[in-house]
Short mmCIF file of C-alpha atoms and ligand atoms in Angstrom, two decimals:
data_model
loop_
_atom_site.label_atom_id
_atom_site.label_comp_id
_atom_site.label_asym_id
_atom_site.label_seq_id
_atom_site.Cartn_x
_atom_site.Cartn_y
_atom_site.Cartn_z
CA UNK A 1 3.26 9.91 -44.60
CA UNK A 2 4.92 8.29 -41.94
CA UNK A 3 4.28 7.80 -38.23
CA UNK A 4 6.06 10.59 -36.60
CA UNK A 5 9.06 9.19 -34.24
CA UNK A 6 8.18 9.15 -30.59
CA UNK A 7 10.33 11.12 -28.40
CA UNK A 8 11.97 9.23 -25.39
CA UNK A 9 13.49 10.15 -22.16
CA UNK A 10 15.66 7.81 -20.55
CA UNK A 11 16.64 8.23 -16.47
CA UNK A 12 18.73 6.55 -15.17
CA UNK A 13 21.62 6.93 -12.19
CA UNK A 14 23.05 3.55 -12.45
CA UNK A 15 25.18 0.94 -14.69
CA UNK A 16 22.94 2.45 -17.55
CA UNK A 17 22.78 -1.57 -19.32
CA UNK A 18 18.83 -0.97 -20.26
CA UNK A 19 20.20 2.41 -21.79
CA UNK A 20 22.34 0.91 -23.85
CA UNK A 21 20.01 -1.88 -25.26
CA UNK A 22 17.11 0.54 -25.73
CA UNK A 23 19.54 2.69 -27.83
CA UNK A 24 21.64 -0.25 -29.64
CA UNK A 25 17.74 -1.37 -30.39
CA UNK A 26 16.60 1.87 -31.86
CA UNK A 27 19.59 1.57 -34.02
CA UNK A 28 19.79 -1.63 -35.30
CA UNK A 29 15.66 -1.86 -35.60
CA UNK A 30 14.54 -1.05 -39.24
CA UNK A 31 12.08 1.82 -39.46
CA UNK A 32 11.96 1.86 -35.08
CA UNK A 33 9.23 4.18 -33.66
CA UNK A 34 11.13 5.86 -31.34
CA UNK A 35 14.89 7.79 -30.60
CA UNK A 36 15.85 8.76 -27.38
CA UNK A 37 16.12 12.03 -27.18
CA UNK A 38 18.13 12.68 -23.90
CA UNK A 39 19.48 10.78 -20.43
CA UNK A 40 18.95 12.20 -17.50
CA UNK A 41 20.32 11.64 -13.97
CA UNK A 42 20.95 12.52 -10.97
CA UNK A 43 24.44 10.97 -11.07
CA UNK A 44 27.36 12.38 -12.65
CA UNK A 45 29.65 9.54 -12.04
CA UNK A 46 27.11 6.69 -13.47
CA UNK A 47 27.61 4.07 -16.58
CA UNK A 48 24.39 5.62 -17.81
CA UNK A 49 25.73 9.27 -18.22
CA UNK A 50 28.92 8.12 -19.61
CA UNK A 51 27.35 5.89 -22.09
CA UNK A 52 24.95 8.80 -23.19
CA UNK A 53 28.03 11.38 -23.81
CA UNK A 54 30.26 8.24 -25.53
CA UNK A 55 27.09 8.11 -27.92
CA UNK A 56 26.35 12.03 -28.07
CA UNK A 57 22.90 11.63 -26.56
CA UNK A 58 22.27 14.58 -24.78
CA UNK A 59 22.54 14.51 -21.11
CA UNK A 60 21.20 16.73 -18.43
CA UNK A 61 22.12 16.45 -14.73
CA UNK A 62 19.78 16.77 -11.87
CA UNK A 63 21.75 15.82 -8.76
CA UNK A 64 20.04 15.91 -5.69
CA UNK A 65 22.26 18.31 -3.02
CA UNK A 66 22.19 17.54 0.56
CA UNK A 67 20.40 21.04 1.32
CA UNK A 68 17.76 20.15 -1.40
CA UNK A 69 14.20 20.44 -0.09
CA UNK A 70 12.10 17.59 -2.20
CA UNK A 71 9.77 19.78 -4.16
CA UNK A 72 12.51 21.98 -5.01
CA UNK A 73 14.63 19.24 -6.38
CA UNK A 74 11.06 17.55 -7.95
CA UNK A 75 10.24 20.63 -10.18
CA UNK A 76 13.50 20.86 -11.59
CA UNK A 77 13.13 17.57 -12.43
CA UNK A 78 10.08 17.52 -14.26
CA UNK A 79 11.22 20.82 -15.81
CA UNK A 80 14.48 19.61 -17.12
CA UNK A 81 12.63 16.73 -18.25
CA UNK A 82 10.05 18.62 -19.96
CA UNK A 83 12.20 20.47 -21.67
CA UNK A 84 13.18 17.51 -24.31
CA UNK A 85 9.20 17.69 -25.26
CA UNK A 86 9.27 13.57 -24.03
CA UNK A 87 6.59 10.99 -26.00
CA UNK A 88 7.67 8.86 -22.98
CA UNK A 89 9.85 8.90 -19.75
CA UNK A 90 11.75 5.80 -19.23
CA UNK A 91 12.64 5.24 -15.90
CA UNK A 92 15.52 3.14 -16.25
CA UNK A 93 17.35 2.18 -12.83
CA UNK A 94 16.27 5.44 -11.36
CA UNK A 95 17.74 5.45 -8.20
CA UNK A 96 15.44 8.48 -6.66
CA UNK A 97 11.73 8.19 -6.29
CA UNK A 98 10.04 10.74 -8.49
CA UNK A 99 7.64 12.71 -6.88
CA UNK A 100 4.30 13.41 -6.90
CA UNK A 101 4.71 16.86 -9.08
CA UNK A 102 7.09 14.62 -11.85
CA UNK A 103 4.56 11.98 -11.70
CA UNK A 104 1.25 14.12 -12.71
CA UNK A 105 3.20 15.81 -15.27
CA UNK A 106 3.92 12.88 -16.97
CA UNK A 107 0.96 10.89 -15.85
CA UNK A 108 0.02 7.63 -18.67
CA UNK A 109 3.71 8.61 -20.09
CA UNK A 110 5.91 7.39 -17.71
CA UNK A 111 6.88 3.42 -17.36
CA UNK A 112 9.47 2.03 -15.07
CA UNK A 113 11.39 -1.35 -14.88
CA UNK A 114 11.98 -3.45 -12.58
CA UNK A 115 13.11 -7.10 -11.50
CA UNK A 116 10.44 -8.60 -10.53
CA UNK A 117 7.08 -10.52 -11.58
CA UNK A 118 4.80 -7.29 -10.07
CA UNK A 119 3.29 -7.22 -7.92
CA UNK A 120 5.94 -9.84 -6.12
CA UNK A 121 8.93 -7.69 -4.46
CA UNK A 122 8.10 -4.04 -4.75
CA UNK A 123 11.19 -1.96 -3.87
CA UNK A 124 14.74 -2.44 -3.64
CA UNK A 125 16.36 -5.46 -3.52
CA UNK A 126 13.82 -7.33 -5.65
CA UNK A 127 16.17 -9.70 -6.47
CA UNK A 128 16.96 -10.79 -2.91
CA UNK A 129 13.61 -10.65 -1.77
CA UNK A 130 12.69 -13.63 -4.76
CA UNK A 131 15.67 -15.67 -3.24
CA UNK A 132 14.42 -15.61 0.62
CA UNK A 133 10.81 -15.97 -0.54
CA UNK A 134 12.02 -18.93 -2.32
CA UNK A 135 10.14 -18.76 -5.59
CA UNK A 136 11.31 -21.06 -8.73
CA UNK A 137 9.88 -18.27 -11.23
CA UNK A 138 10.76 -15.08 -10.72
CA UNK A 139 11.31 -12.08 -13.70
CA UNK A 140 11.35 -8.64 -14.20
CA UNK A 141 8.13 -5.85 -15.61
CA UNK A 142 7.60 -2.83 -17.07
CA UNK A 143 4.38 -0.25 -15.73
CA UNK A 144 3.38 2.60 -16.30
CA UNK A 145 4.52 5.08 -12.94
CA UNK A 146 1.84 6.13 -10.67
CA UNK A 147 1.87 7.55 -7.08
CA UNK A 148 3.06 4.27 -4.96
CA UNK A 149 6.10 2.56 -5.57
CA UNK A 150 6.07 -0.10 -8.05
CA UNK A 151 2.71 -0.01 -8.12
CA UNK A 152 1.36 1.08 -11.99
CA UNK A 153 -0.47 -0.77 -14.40
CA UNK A 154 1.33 -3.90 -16.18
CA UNK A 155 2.33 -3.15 -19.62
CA UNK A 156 4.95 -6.18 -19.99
CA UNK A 157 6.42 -9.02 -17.91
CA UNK A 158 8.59 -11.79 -18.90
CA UNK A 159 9.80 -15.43 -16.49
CA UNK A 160 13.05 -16.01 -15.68
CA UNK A 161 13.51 -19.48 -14.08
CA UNK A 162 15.70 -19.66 -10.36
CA UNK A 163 18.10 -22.16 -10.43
CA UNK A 164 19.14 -24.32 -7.07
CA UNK A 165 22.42 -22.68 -7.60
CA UNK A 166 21.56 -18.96 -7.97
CA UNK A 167 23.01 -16.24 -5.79
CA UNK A 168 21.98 -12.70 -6.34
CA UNK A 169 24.03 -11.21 -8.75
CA UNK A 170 23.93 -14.34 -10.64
CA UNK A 171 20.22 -14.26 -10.91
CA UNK A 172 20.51 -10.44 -11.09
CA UNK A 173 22.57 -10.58 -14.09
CA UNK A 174 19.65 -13.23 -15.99
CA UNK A 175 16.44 -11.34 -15.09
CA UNK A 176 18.72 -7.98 -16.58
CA UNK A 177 19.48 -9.46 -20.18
CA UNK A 178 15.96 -10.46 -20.33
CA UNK A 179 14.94 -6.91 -19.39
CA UNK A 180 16.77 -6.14 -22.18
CA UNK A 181 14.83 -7.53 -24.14
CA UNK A 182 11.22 -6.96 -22.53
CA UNK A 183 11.79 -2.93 -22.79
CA UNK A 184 12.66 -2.21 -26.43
CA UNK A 185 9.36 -4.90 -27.01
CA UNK A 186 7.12 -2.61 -24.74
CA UNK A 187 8.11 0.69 -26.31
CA UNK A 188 8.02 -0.87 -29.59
CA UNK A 189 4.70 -1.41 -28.35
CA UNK A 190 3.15 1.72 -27.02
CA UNK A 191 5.03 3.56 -29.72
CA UNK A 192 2.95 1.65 -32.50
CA UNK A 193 4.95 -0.90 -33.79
CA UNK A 194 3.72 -4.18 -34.39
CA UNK A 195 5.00 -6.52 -31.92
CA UNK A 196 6.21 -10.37 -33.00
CA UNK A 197 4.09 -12.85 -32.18
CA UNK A 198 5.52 -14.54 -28.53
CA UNK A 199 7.23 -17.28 -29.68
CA UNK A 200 6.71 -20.40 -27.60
CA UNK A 201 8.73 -21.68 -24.54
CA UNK A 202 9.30 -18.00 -24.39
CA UNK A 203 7.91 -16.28 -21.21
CA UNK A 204 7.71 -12.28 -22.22
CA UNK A 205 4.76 -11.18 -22.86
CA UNK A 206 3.86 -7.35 -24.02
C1 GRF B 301 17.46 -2.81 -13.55
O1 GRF B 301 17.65 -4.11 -13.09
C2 GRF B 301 16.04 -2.34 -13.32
O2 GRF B 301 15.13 -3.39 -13.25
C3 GRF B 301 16.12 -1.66 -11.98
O3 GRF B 301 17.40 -1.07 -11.95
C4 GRF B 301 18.29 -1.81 -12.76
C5 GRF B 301 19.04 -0.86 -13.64
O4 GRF B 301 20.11 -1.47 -14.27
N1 GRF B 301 15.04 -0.71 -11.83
P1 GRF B 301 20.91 -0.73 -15.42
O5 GRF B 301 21.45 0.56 -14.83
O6 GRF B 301 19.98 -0.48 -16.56
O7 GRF B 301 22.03 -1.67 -15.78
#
């Protein structure tokens, strides 16, 4: 019998571009060990959301309203998300910080991306912060989600090399197809599969 196929939870509020190569990947990948199983976000108007209905993923909306209180808005959350009986929760350009409730629900089943070499740049604008520091490697990683920002275990990294010429969205838009690349490999990863060997000259490592 085979390997049952991991549930996935993607949320995301942005451009939704990890969204789409997770789920292109899931397609084209022979046998993959996981679907996703629903998008979440807490923005309507968002790439993510209107890739997810162009596909006919299932989409659930949890905006946060002005009047919110935190907790209030945080249980929903992890309800809604609970709801689509998640493997794993992919936070995916989240745009909100999850709290605390969310993140015990779904403790050691929640990973997060982001664009930088952790623990280098925590926060937003890791890009920027990579240019001012002046580093000649920076990347992007994928943790697990604990209670700090940016702040989980490692479960993937890969090097993206800053050119003299880079500006931000121009080293944005490099460290983002390689995150393309590093997240399929990590779920791939925690959901079972075997992962290729790292092939040399090639800086991701899962
Ligand atoms: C990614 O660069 C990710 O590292 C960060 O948010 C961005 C989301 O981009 N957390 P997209 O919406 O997947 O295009």
């Amino acid at each position: 019998m085979g390997v049952r196929t991991a549930r996935i939870v993607v949320l995301a509020s942005g451009k939704g571009s990890n969204l789409r190569a997770l789920h292109a990947h899931s397609l084209a990948q022979e046998d993959c060990p996981f679907e996703i199983v629903a998008v979440l976000s807490d923005k309507a108007q968002s790439g993510a959301v209107a890739y997810a209905n162009e596909q006919g993923i299932p989409v659930a909306l949890v905006p946060f309203n002005k009047d919110d209180e935190r907790l209030k808005w945080d249980e929903r959350l992890s309800a809604t998300i609970d709801g689509f009986k998640p493997d794993w929760v992919v936070l995916a350009g989240f745009m909100r910080i999850v709290g605390g409730h969310t993140v015990r629900a779904f403790e050691g089943r929640m990973i997060n991306i982001h664009p930088s070499l952790l623990p280098s740049f925590r926060g937003l604008h890791a890009v920027r912060q990579a240019l001012k520091a002046g580093v000649r490697i920076t990347g992007c990683t994928v943790h697990l989600v604990d209670h700090d920002v940016d702040t989980g275990p490692i479960l993937g990294q890969a090097a993206v090399a800053v050119n003299d010429d880079d500006n931000e969205g121009v080293l944005q838009e490099r460290i983002q197809r390689v995150e393309h690349r590093l997240l399929p490999a990590v779920i791939n990863k925690l959901c079972g599969a075997a992962t290729r060997a790292v092939q040399s000259n090639e800086l991701l490592v899962v």
